[in-house]
Tab-separated table of C-alpha atoms in Angstrom:
chain	number	residue	atom	x	y	z
Y	1	UNK	CA	3.657	-7.494	6.952
Y	2	UNK	CA	-0.039	-7.226	4.845
Y	3	UNK	CA	-2.227	-6.495	8.802
Y	4	UNK	CA	0.616	-3.378	8.687
Y	5	UNK	CA	-0.939	-3.339	4.743
Y	6	UNK	CA	-4.576	-3.221	5.490
Y	7	UNK	CA	-4.334	-0.538	8.528
Y	8	UNK	CA	-2.309	1.677	5.677
Y	9	UNK	CA	-6.108	1.254	3.248
Y	10	UNK	CA	-8.226	0.943	6.138
Y	11	UNK	CA	-6.452	4.587	6.505
Y	12	UNK	CA	-5.584	5.753	2.461
Y	13	UNK	CA	-9.355	5.026	2.496
Y	14	UNK	CA	-10.838	6.600	5.574
Y	15	UNK	CA	-9.154	9.650	3.300
Y	16	UNK	CA	-9.855	9.453	0.124
Y	17	UNK	CA	-13.794	9.136	0.331
Y	18	UNK	CA	-14.583	11.424	-2.104
Y	19	UNK	CA	-12.257	10.274	-4.612
Y	20	UNK	CA	-13.196	7.788	-7.205
Y	21	UNK	CA	-9.195	6.681	-7.848
Y	22	UNK	CA	-6.561	5.932	-5.291
Y	23	UNK	CA	-2.953	6.587	-6.377
Y	24	UNK	CA	-1.707	6.195	-3.031
Y	25	UNK	CA	-2.078	2.998	-2.376
Y	26	UNK	CA	-0.194	0.602	-5.015
Y	27	UNK	CA	2.864	3.079	-4.044
Y	28	UNK	CA	2.334	2.521	-0.896
Y	29	UNK	CA	1.960	-1.369	-1.720
Y	30	UNK	CA	5.189	-1.428	-4.209
Y	31	UNK	CA	7.473	0.493	-1.996
Y	32	UNK	CA	6.469	-2.248	0.791
Y	33	UNK	CA	8.794	-4.604	-1.142
Y	34	UNK	CA	11.587	-3.468	-1.681
Y	35	UNK	CA	13.001	-6.650	-2.600
Y	36	UNK	CA	9.914	-7.945	-5.544
Y	37	UNK	CA	10.072	-4.105	-6.854
Y	38	UNK	CA	12.442	-1.795	-6.285
Y	39	UNK	CA	14.959	-2.188	-10.192
Y	40	UNK	CA	11.113	-1.199	-11.996
Y	41	UNK	CA	10.451	1.626	-9.075
Y	42	UNK	CA	13.648	3.077	-9.181
Y	43	UNK	CA	13.918	3.783	-12.548
Y	44	UNK	CA	9.503	3.938	-13.280
Y	45	UNK	CA	10.185	6.369	-16.159
Y	46	UNK	CA	12.027	3.792	-18.030
Y	47	UNK	CA	10.635	0.597	-17.861
Y	48	UNK	CA	6.719	2.067	-18.438
Y	49	UNK	CA	5.126	0.864	-15.568
Y	50	UNK	CA	0.911	1.645	-15.160
Y	51	UNK	CA	-1.119	-0.151	-12.942
Y	52	UNK	CA	-4.921	-0.183	-12.532
Y	53	UNK	CA	-6.258	-2.277	-9.654
Y	54	UNK	CA	-10.035	-2.712	-9.157
Y	55	UNK	CA	-11.778	-4.399	-6.368
Y	56	UNK	CA	-14.871	-5.568	-6.577
Y	57	UNK	CA	-17.229	-5.667	-3.245
Y	58	UNK	CA	-20.444	-7.308	-3.446
Y	59	UNK	CA	-23.855	-6.012	-2.206
Y	60	UNK	CA	-26.911	-8.503	-0.608
Y	61	UNK	CA	-28.187	-9.284	-3.480
Y	62	UNK	CA	-23.814	-10.141	-5.755
Y	63	UNK	CA	-24.106	-7.392	-7.613
Y	64	UNK	CA	-21.622	-6.133	-7.887
Y	65	UNK	CA	-19.170	-2.601	-7.205
Y	66	UNK	CA	-16.345	-1.393	-8.329
Y	67	UNK	CA	-13.224	0.648	-5.887
Y	68	UNK	CA	-10.153	1.871	-7.637
Y	69	UNK	CA	-6.087	1.935	-7.638
Y	70	UNK	CA	-4.065	3.533	-10.335
Y	71	UNK	CA	0.092	4.038	-10.312
Y	72	UNK	CA	1.040	6.238	-12.783
Y	73	UNK	CA	-1.752	6.163	-14.956
Y	74	UNK	CA	-1.325	8.629	-17.817
Y	75	UNK	CA	-3.495	8.252	-21.165
Y	76	UNK	CA	-1.297	10.480	-22.715
Y	77	UNK	CA	2.033	8.900	-22.436
Y	78	UNK	CA	1.730	6.081	-24.637
Y	79	UNK	CA	2.905	2.699	-24.812
Y	80	UNK	CA	2.448	0.325	-27.593
Y	81	UNK	CA	-0.586	-2.159	-26.755
Y	82	UNK	CA	0.084	-5.041	-29.213
Y	83	UNK	CA	-2.421	-8.174	-28.925
Y	84	UNK	CA	-4.422	-6.397	-26.034
Y	85	UNK	CA	-6.753	-4.425	-28.331
Y	86	UNK	CA	-7.623	-8.327	-30.768
Y	87	UNK	CA	-10.126	-8.618	-27.804
Y	88	UNK	CA	-11.802	-5.149	-28.727
Y	89	UNK	CA	-12.548	-7.082	-31.699
Y	90	UNK	CA	-13.770	-10.582	-30.224
Y	91	UNK	CA	-16.576	-8.664	-28.427
Y	92	UNK	CA	-17.428	-6.244	-31.306
Y	93	UNK	CA	-16.823	-8.881	-33.837
Y	94	UNK	CA	-19.590	-11.165	-31.625
Y	95	UNK	CA	-22.198	-7.944	-31.461
Y	96	UNK	CA	-21.607	-7.148	-34.648
Y	97	UNK	CA	-23.030	-10.677	-35.842
Y	98	UNK	CA	-25.598	-10.261	-33.368
Y	99	UNK	CA	-27.027	-6.206	-34.561
Y	100	UNK	CA	-26.851	-7.818	-38.480
Y	101	UNK	CA	-30.050	-10.202	-37.595
Y	102	UNK	CA	-29.697	-12.295	-40.710
Y	103	UNK	CA	-31.693	-15.547	-40.748
Y	104	UNK	CA	-29.268	-18.156	-40.038
Y	105	UNK	CA	-25.421	-16.390	-39.645
Y	106	UNK	CA	-24.027	-16.854	-35.941
Y	107	UNK	CA	-19.869	-17.275	-34.932
Y	108	UNK	CA	-20.135	-21.050	-36.058
Y	109	UNK	CA	-21.154	-19.510	-39.389
Y	110	UNK	CA	-18.699	-20.932	-42.222
Y	111	UNK	CA	-16.667	-17.435	-43.328
Y	112	UNK	CA	-14.280	-17.296	-46.530
Y	113	UNK	CA	-12.167	-13.799	-46.547
Y	114	UNK	CA	-11.593	-12.994	-50.023
Y	115	UNK	CA	-9.728	-10.751	-51.832
Y	116	UNK	CA	-10.237	-6.410	-52.922
Y	117	UNK	CA	-7.012	-4.607	-52.218
Y	118	UNK	CA	-3.074	-4.572	-52.338
Y	119	UNK	CA	-1.967	-7.474	-49.866
Y	120	UNK	CA	-4.461	-8.260	-48.181
Y	121	UNK	CA	-4.968	-12.825	-48.555
Y	122	UNK	CA	-7.739	-15.499	-48.518
Y	123	UNK	CA	-8.370	-17.875	-45.991
Y	124	UNK	CA	-11.124	-21.079	-47.864
Y	125	UNK	CA	-9.740	-23.402	-44.315
Y	126	UNK	CA	-8.609	-23.720	-41.158
Y	127	UNK	CA	-6.753	-26.594	-40.644
Y	128	UNK	CA	-7.179	-26.148	-36.350
Y	129	UNK	CA	-11.092	-26.631	-36.679
Y	130	UNK	CA	-13.073	-29.787	-36.127
Y	131	UNK	CA	-14.931	-29.344	-39.525
Y	132	UNK	CA	-12.140	-27.984	-40.841
Y	133	UNK	CA	-13.846	-24.928	-41.984
Y	134	UNK	CA	-12.351	-21.217	-40.786
Y	135	UNK	CA	-15.992	-19.216	-38.435
Y	136	UNK	CA	-16.435	-15.513	-35.912
Y	137	UNK	CA	-16.727	-18.721	-32.828
Y	138	UNK	CA	-12.479	-20.548	-33.799
Y	139	UNK	CA	-10.684	-17.412	-34.386
Y	140	UNK	CA	-12.176	-16.153	-31.701
Y	141	UNK	CA	-10.639	-19.761	-29.803
Y	142	UNK	CA	-6.915	-18.816	-31.459
Y	143	UNK	CA	-7.171	-15.753	-30.162
Y	144	UNK	CA	-7.712	-15.957	-26.847
Y	145	UNK	CA	-5.695	-19.162	-26.625
Y	146	UNK	CA	-3.050	-17.784	-27.720
Y	147	UNK	CA	-3.131	-14.483	-28.910
Y	148	UNK	CA	-2.888	-15.715	-32.682
Y	149	UNK	CA	-2.042	-12.386	-34.907
Y	150	UNK	CA	-4.075	-13.686	-38.337
Y	151	UNK	CA	-7.206	-14.409	-36.169
Y	152	UNK	CA	-7.487	-11.181	-34.692
Y	153	UNK	CA	-7.058	-9.821	-38.437
Y	154	UNK	CA	-9.465	-12.018	-40.070
Y	155	UNK	CA	-11.807	-10.555	-37.247
Y	156	UNK	CA	-10.536	-6.768	-36.969
Y	157	UNK	CA	-11.219	-7.514	-41.567
Y	158	UNK	CA	-14.927	-8.407	-39.976
Y	159	UNK	CA	-16.055	-5.677	-38.005
Y	160	UNK	CA	-13.838	-2.892	-40.602
Y	161	UNK	CA	-12.020	-0.310	-38.987
Y	162	UNK	CA	-14.886	2.724	-38.807
Y	163	UNK	CA	-16.871	0.373	-36.381
Y	164	UNK	CA	-13.802	-0.646	-34.249
Y	165	UNK	CA	-14.032	2.709	-33.373
Y	166	UNK	CA	-17.609	3.975	-33.535
Y	167	UNK	CA	-17.966	0.535	-30.419
Y	168	UNK	CA	-15.161	2.310	-28.812
Y	169	UNK	CA	-16.627	5.558	-28.571
Y	170	UNK	CA	-20.002	4.412	-27.583
Y	171	UNK	CA	-18.237	2.336	-24.711
Y	172	UNK	CA	-16.592	4.870	-23.370
Y	173	UNK	CA	-13.290	4.213	-24.621
Y	174	UNK	CA	-12.438	7.772	-25.543
Y	175	UNK	CA	-8.384	7.750	-25.218
Y	176	UNK	CA	-8.112	4.712	-27.190
Y	177	UNK	CA	-7.542	3.682	-31.038
Y	178	UNK	CA	-7.759	0.358	-33.260
Y	179	UNK	CA	-6.062	1.242	-36.788
Y	180	UNK	CA	-4.870	-2.445	-38.676
Y	181	UNK	CA	-4.080	-5.247	-38.538
Y	182	UNK	CA	-0.980	-6.943	-36.447
Y	183	UNK	CA	1.931	-8.781	-37.245
Y	184	UNK	CA	1.747	-8.460	-41.191
Y	185	UNK	CA	3.007	-4.351	-40.878
Y	186	UNK	CA	-0.215	-2.666	-41.926
Y	187	UNK	CA	-0.308	0.839	-42.590
Y	188	UNK	CA	-1.697	3.471	-44.956
Y	189	UNK	CA	-3.800	2.883	-47.397
Y	190	UNK	CA	-3.771	-1.077	-46.280
Y	191	UNK	CA	-4.571	-0.415	-43.408
Y	192	UNK	CA	-7.907	1.767	-44.059
Y	193	UNK	CA	-9.071	-1.068	-46.392
Y	194	UNK	CA	-11.130	-4.105	-44.966
Y	195	UNK	CA	-11.713	-7.659	-47.372
Y	196	UNK	CA	-14.687	-8.654	-48.737
Y	197	UNK	CA	-16.166	-11.776	-46.314
Y	198	UNK	CA	-18.929	-14.224	-47.124
Y	199	UNK	CA	-20.618	-16.678	-44.396
Y	200	UNK	CA	-21.724	-20.567	-45.212
Y	201	UNK	CA	-23.999	-22.814	-43.609
Y	202	UNK	CA	-23.464	-26.128	-45.393
Y	203	UNK	CA	-23.229	-24.854	-49.135
Y	204	UNK	CA	-25.800	-22.422	-48.963
Y	205	UNK	CA	-24.640	-18.396	-48.170
Y	206	UNK	CA	-26.611	-16.614	-45.441
Y	207	UNK	CA	-24.348	-13.266	-46.129
Y	208	UNK	CA	-22.447	-11.294	-47.828
Y	209	UNK	CA	-20.012	-8.768	-46.893
Y	210	UNK	CA	-17.952	-6.359	-49.414
Y	211	UNK	CA	-14.915	-4.478	-48.937
Y	212	UNK	CA	-15.437	-1.843	-46.541
Y	213	UNK	CA	-12.858	1.740	-47.312
Y	214	UNK	CA	-12.489	3.468	-43.517
Y	215	UNK	CA	-10.749	7.513	-44.347
Y	216	UNK	CA	-11.741	9.026	-41.302
Y	217	UNK	CA	-8.785	9.073	-38.524
Y	218	UNK	CA	-8.413	9.195	-35.028
Y	219	UNK	CA	-5.885	12.098	-33.840
Y	220	UNK	CA	-4.855	11.034	-30.629
Y	221	UNK	CA	-2.525	14.153	-27.932
Y	222	UNK	CA	-0.408	12.076	-27.212
Y	223	UNK	CA	3.978	11.665	-26.038
Y	224	UNK	CA	6.757	9.437	-26.383
Y	225	UNK	CA	5.668	8.228	-29.334
Y	226	UNK	CA	9.152	8.925	-30.297
Y	227	UNK	CA	11.306	6.905	-28.504
Y	228	UNK	CA	14.712	5.232	-28.000
Y	229	UNK	CA	17.769	5.849	-30.194
Y	230	UNK	CA	18.304	3.204	-33.940
Y	231	UNK	CA	15.365	0.229	-34.359
Y	232	UNK	CA	15.573	-2.403	-37.573
Y	233	UNK	CA	14.315	-2.265	-40.874
Y	234	UNK	CA	12.483	-4.688	-42.419
Y	235	UNK	CA	15.199	-5.508	-43.513
Y	236	UNK	CA	16.563	-6.022	-40.407
Y	237	UNK	CA	19.108	-3.648	-41.153
Y	238	UNK	CA	19.807	-0.765	-38.071
Y	239	UNK	CA	18.179	2.113	-38.571
Y	240	UNK	CA	20.528	4.819	-36.607
Y	241	UNK	CA	17.077	7.253	-35.323
Y	242	UNK	CA	14.737	7.530	-32.916
Y	243	UNK	CA	11.571	4.253	-33.697
Y	244	UNK	CA	8.047	6.463	-33.905
Y	245	UNK	CA	5.086	4.469	-32.801
Y	246	UNK	CA	2.843	7.083	-34.721
Y	247	UNK	CA	-0.709	5.974	-36.052
Y	248	UNK	CA	-0.733	2.999	-34.369
Y	249	UNK	CA	-3.015	1.430	-31.936
Y	250	UNK	CA	-3.840	2.588	-28.878
Y	251	UNK	CA	-5.304	1.404	-26.023
Y	252	UNK	CA	-4.515	2.712	-22.180
Y	253	UNK	CA	-5.496	0.455	-18.700
Y	254	UNK	CA	-7.814	2.733	-17.921
Y	255	UNK	CA	-10.100	1.592	-21.760
Y	256	UNK	CA	-8.361	-1.973	-21.479
Y	257	UNK	CA	-9.828	-2.706	-17.830
Y	258	UNK	CA	-13.080	-1.059	-18.167
Y	259	UNK	CA	-13.566	-3.122	-21.177
Y	260	UNK	CA	-12.887	-5.667	-18.833
Y	261	UNK	CA	-15.446	-4.751	-16.147
Y	262	UNK	CA	-18.354	-4.424	-18.891
Y	263	UNK	CA	-17.241	-7.507	-19.825
Y	264	UNK	CA	-17.246	-10.024	-16.839
Y	265	UNK	CA	-19.523	-7.949	-14.562
Y	266	UNK	CA	-22.146	-6.726	-17.618
Y	267	UNK	CA	-25.543	-6.524	-14.424
Y	268	UNK	CA	-22.898	-3.666	-12.588
Y	269	UNK	CA	-23.983	-1.808	-15.698
Y	270	UNK	CA	-27.063	-0.056	-16.825
Y	271	UNK	CA	-28.917	-2.216	-20.039
Y	272	UNK	CA	-28.691	-0.043	-22.141
Y	273	UNK	CA	-24.477	0.142	-21.538
Y	274	UNK	CA	-23.866	-2.964	-21.630
Y	275	UNK	CA	-22.019	-5.089	-23.577
Y	276	UNK	CA	-24.871	-6.161	-26.813
Y	277	UNK	CA	-24.082	-10.292	-26.179
Y	278	UNK	CA	-26.211	-13.289	-25.820
Y	279	UNK	CA	-25.688	-15.956	-22.851
Y	280	UNK	CA	-23.933	-18.424	-25.482
Y	281	UNK	CA	-21.207	-14.844	-26.642
Y	282	UNK	CA	-20.861	-14.587	-22.654
Y	283	UNK	CA	-19.798	-18.869	-22.097
Y	284	UNK	CA	-18.143	-18.426	-25.035
Y	285	UNK	CA	-15.623	-15.919	-23.665
Y	286	UNK	CA	-15.686	-17.039	-20.098
Y	287	UNK	CA	-14.517	-20.329	-21.459
Y	288	UNK	CA	-11.121	-19.814	-23.983
Y	289	UNK	CA	-10.773	-15.845	-22.110
Y	290	UNK	CA	-9.604	-18.742	-19.405
Y	291	UNK	CA	-8.576	-21.803	-20.541
Y	292	UNK	CA	-5.201	-22.834	-21.421
Y	293	UNK	CA	-3.852	-24.197	-24.360
Y	294	UNK	CA	-3.449	-28.192	-22.762
Y	295	UNK	CA	-7.123	-28.373	-22.283
Y	296	UNK	CA	-7.774	-27.017	-26.302
Y	297	UNK	CA	-8.868	-30.045	-28.660
Y	298	UNK	CA	-9.570	-27.393	-31.625
Y	299	UNK	CA	-6.954	-26.334	-31.931
Y	300	UNK	CA	-4.215	-28.644	-30.873
Y	301	UNK	CA	-1.838	-27.124	-29.753
Y	302	UNK	CA	1.774	-28.404	-28.367
Y	303	UNK	CA	2.861	-27.989	-24.372
Y	304	UNK	CA	6.646	-27.178	-25.634
Y	305	UNK	CA	5.408	-24.117	-27.413
Y	306	UNK	CA	2.485	-22.666	-25.961
Y	307	UNK	CA	2.525	-24.133	-21.834
Y	308	UNK	CA	-0.820	-23.889	-19.376
Y	309	UNK	CA	0.587	-20.513	-18.460
Y	310	UNK	CA	1.631	-19.437	-21.476
Y	311	UNK	CA	-0.721	-16.112	-22.259
Y	312	UNK	CA	-1.393	-15.314	-17.694
Y	313	UNK	CA	1.155	-12.739	-17.895
Y	314	UNK	CA	-0.898	-11.270	-13.643
Y	315	UNK	CA	0.261	-14.705	-11.902
Y	316	UNK	CA	2.484	-16.553	-13.444
Y	317	UNK	CA	4.437	-14.534	-15.363
Y	318	UNK	CA	6.017	-17.042	-18.060
Y	319	UNK	CA	6.897	-19.615	-15.313
Y	320	UNK	CA	6.555	-22.928	-17.537
Y	321	UNK	CA	7.087	-25.454	-15.319
Y	322	UNK	CA	4.963	-23.047	-12.427
Y	323	UNK	CA	2.617	-24.871	-10.448
Y	324	UNK	CA	-1.232	-24.148	-12.355
Y	325	UNK	CA	-3.332	-23.632	-8.845
Y	326	UNK	CA	-6.555	-25.535	-9.918
Y	327	UNK	CA	-8.460	-22.909	-7.772
Y	328	UNK	CA	-7.580	-20.274	-8.599
Y	329	UNK	CA	-9.219	-18.497	-12.420
Y	330	UNK	CA	-7.710	-15.889	-15.138
Y	331	UNK	CA	-9.621	-14.466	-16.878
Y	332	UNK	CA	-7.765	-11.790	-18.958
Y	333	UNK	CA	-5.514	-10.829	-22.734
Y	334	UNK	CA	-1.781	-10.211	-22.428
Y	335	UNK	CA	0.078	-8.063	-24.792
Y	336	UNK	CA	4.222	-8.011	-25.355
Y	337	UNK	CA	5.629	-6.009	-27.830
Y	338	UNK	CA	8.801	-3.464	-28.222
Y	339	UNK	CA	9.730	-4.485	-24.809
Y	340	UNK	CA	6.602	-3.769	-23.688
Y	341	UNK	CA	4.643	-6.649	-21.144
Y	342	UNK	CA	0.545	-5.860	-21.063
Y	343	UNK	CA	-1.906	-8.059	-19.431
Y	344	UNK	CA	-5.580	-6.669	-18.744
Y	345	UNK	CA	-6.960	-9.446	-16.458
Y	346	UNK	CA	-9.861	-10.421	-14.427
Y	347	UNK	CA	-8.236	-13.100	-11.623
Y	348	UNK	CA	-11.127	-15.250	-9.097
Y	349	UNK	CA	-10.099	-17.419	-6.698
Y	350	UNK	CA	-12.688	-19.829	-5.534
Y	351	UNK	CA	-12.009	-21.627	-3.562
Y	352	UNK	CA	-11.515	-18.351	-1.252
Y	353	UNK	CA	-13.768	-16.466	-2.888
Y	354	UNK	CA	-11.819	-14.294	-4.464
Y	355	UNK	CA	-12.166	-11.458	-7.486
Y	356	UNK	CA	-10.616	-8.197	-9.042
Y	357	UNK	CA	-8.937	-6.450	-11.460
Y	358	UNK	CA	-5.581	-5.852	-12.649
Y	359	UNK	CA	-4.650	-4.550	-15.402
Y	360	UNK	CA	-0.628	-3.194	-15.985
Y	361	UNK	CA	2.488	-2.641	-18.260
Y	362	UNK	CA	5.654	-2.532	-18.222
Y	363	UNK	CA	8.668	-1.969	-20.352
Y	364	UNK	CA	12.097	-2.636	-20.360
Y	365	UNK	CA	14.667	-1.902	-23.843
Y	366	UNK	CA	18.423	-1.200	-22.051
Y	367	UNK	CA	19.994	-1.356	-24.956
Y	368	UNK	CA	16.910	1.544	-27.261
Y	369	UNK	CA	16.745	0.083	-29.911
Y	370	UNK	CA	13.596	-1.432	-31.655
Y	371	UNK	CA	12.104	-4.133	-33.119
Y	372	UNK	CA	15.244	-5.675	-32.694
Y	373	UNK	CA	13.813	-8.773	-30.087
Y	374	UNK	CA	16.441	-8.344	-27.547
Y	375	UNK	CA	14.002	-6.972	-24.867
Y	376	UNK	CA	14.537	-8.187	-21.826
Y	377	UNK	CA	12.352	-9.277	-20.277
Y	378	UNK	CA	13.496	-12.602	-18.271
Y	379	UNK	CA	14.926	-9.894	-15.984
Y	380	UNK	CA	12.287	-7.678	-15.558
Y	381	UNK	CA	9.586	-8.032	-17.089
Y	382	UNK	CA	7.631	-11.027	-16.409
Y	383	UNK	CA	9.016	-10.821	-12.904
Y	384	UNK	CA	7.925	-7.577	-12.251
Y	385	UNK	CA	4.271	-8.673	-13.750
Y	386	UNK	CA	4.078	-11.893	-11.790
Y	387	UNK	CA	5.547	-11.102	-8.341
Y	388	UNK	CA	2.503	-7.674	-9.343
Y	389	UNK	CA	-0.425	-10.292	-9.660
Y	390	UNK	CA	0.724	-12.337	-6.150
Y	391	UNK	CA	0.902	-9.087	-4.601
Y	392	UNK	CA	-2.105	-7.863	-4.963
Y	393	UNK	CA	-3.644	-12.137	-4.934
Y	394	UNK	CA	-1.906	-12.477	-1.428
Y	395	UNK	CA	-3.570	-8.886	-0.169
Y	396	UNK	CA	-6.942	-9.619	-1.310
Y	397	UNK	CA	-6.661	-12.846	0.297
Y	398	UNK	CA	-7.052	-11.294	3.610
Y	399	UNK	CA	-9.412	-8.068	2.314
Y	400	UNK	CA	-12.795	-8.098	5.310
Y	401	UNK	CA	-15.492	-8.405	3.051
Y	402	UNK	CA	-19.401	-8.064	3.956
Y	403	UNK	CA	-20.654	-9.740	1.263
Y	404	UNK	CA	-19.532	-12.710	0.796
Y	405	UNK	CA	-19.170	-12.892	-3.771
Y	406	UNK	CA	-20.954	-16.067	-5.289
Y	407	UNK	CA	-18.478	-16.268	-8.334
Y	408	UNK	CA	-20.761	-19.729	-9.415
Y	409	UNK	CA	-21.387	-17.772	-13.068
Y	410	UNK	CA	-17.050	-18.045	-13.884
Y	411	UNK	CA	-17.110	-21.780	-13.372
Y	412	UNK	CA	-16.473	-22.811	-17.287
Y	413	UNK	CA	-16.219	-26.364	-18.304
Y	414	UNK	CA	-13.000	-27.425	-20.277
Y	415	UNK	CA	-13.551	-30.750	-21.364
């Protein structure tokens, strides 16, 4: 079957050299496996599917170039991005430390969060850290290992809403916006106000950031914002009206993958277009983005709650008993909420010289009720993501490359 898919791909490539993004190949690939994808393909609108797959081709000096394939990409058709926005917060928090250029301030400085507005909460300790203290670095670990909501919220408060959106624009992610914290009902004036923060090295104050206020709005022309037939309100009462996603975070598939490419392959971009990250910053992100929860001592996780493949949707789904393939590492940030499953991944097979980017969203909410926790994750979404990731991986295994990649920079020390 894969030989026929390869022949199809070569034909498509020959006819689409002038196109930046191929929109046929993924459709043909999915249709070639009805036993895996027919359920979603039969009503793609209902399942809100969007996919972007990017091949990596390297020259003789190992410099990467990209060829992209898409399926149903539509930046104006809204989907809830959930936790995928957290990767932007991770990057921008480290950038901010580097750009402040404050002597003694780094990602491991103790970060004390205060309050200055209604509903804000303070942080003075973190018992999951080796030293019991909160820090940017430890929040990043928790975000990347298990998608901790509070850790993201603290990074958001440090960066500030205005800077989050200015950075998105700076790096060309103009289809997206990040407006609020997660899982605390953030909105209105509260999302525009972020906490005062102090950083210490030992008992020495090295930096104090006052409370910030962002008066701006970030309008985008979007469809699919009013959805369903009802929703559960904050009192867990059913409201028989459509649910509104207005004034929520937006992070399109295209922008998510753009961020991932710039993060994982900075050498493909001009120096001025790269993230302002140090080698240690890249090492921190790469390590904890690909590390499994069960490989972490600080924070330490219960393997029953956070099993090895917990965060790796686009290859393992949510299979708690999946056999880990030691030659494969997945650098990703997933999200799941309101029936949407999203994963933004760079997948590497060190043994076979495979690497590719894959970003996808799928949704299932058969009863049309939002915020009730009743979605077809297990029967529709997780299997779709697992089968999609493995289908692309299997195709990549037999794809011919002029130059074999040197992937040694992605080999991390997980001890």
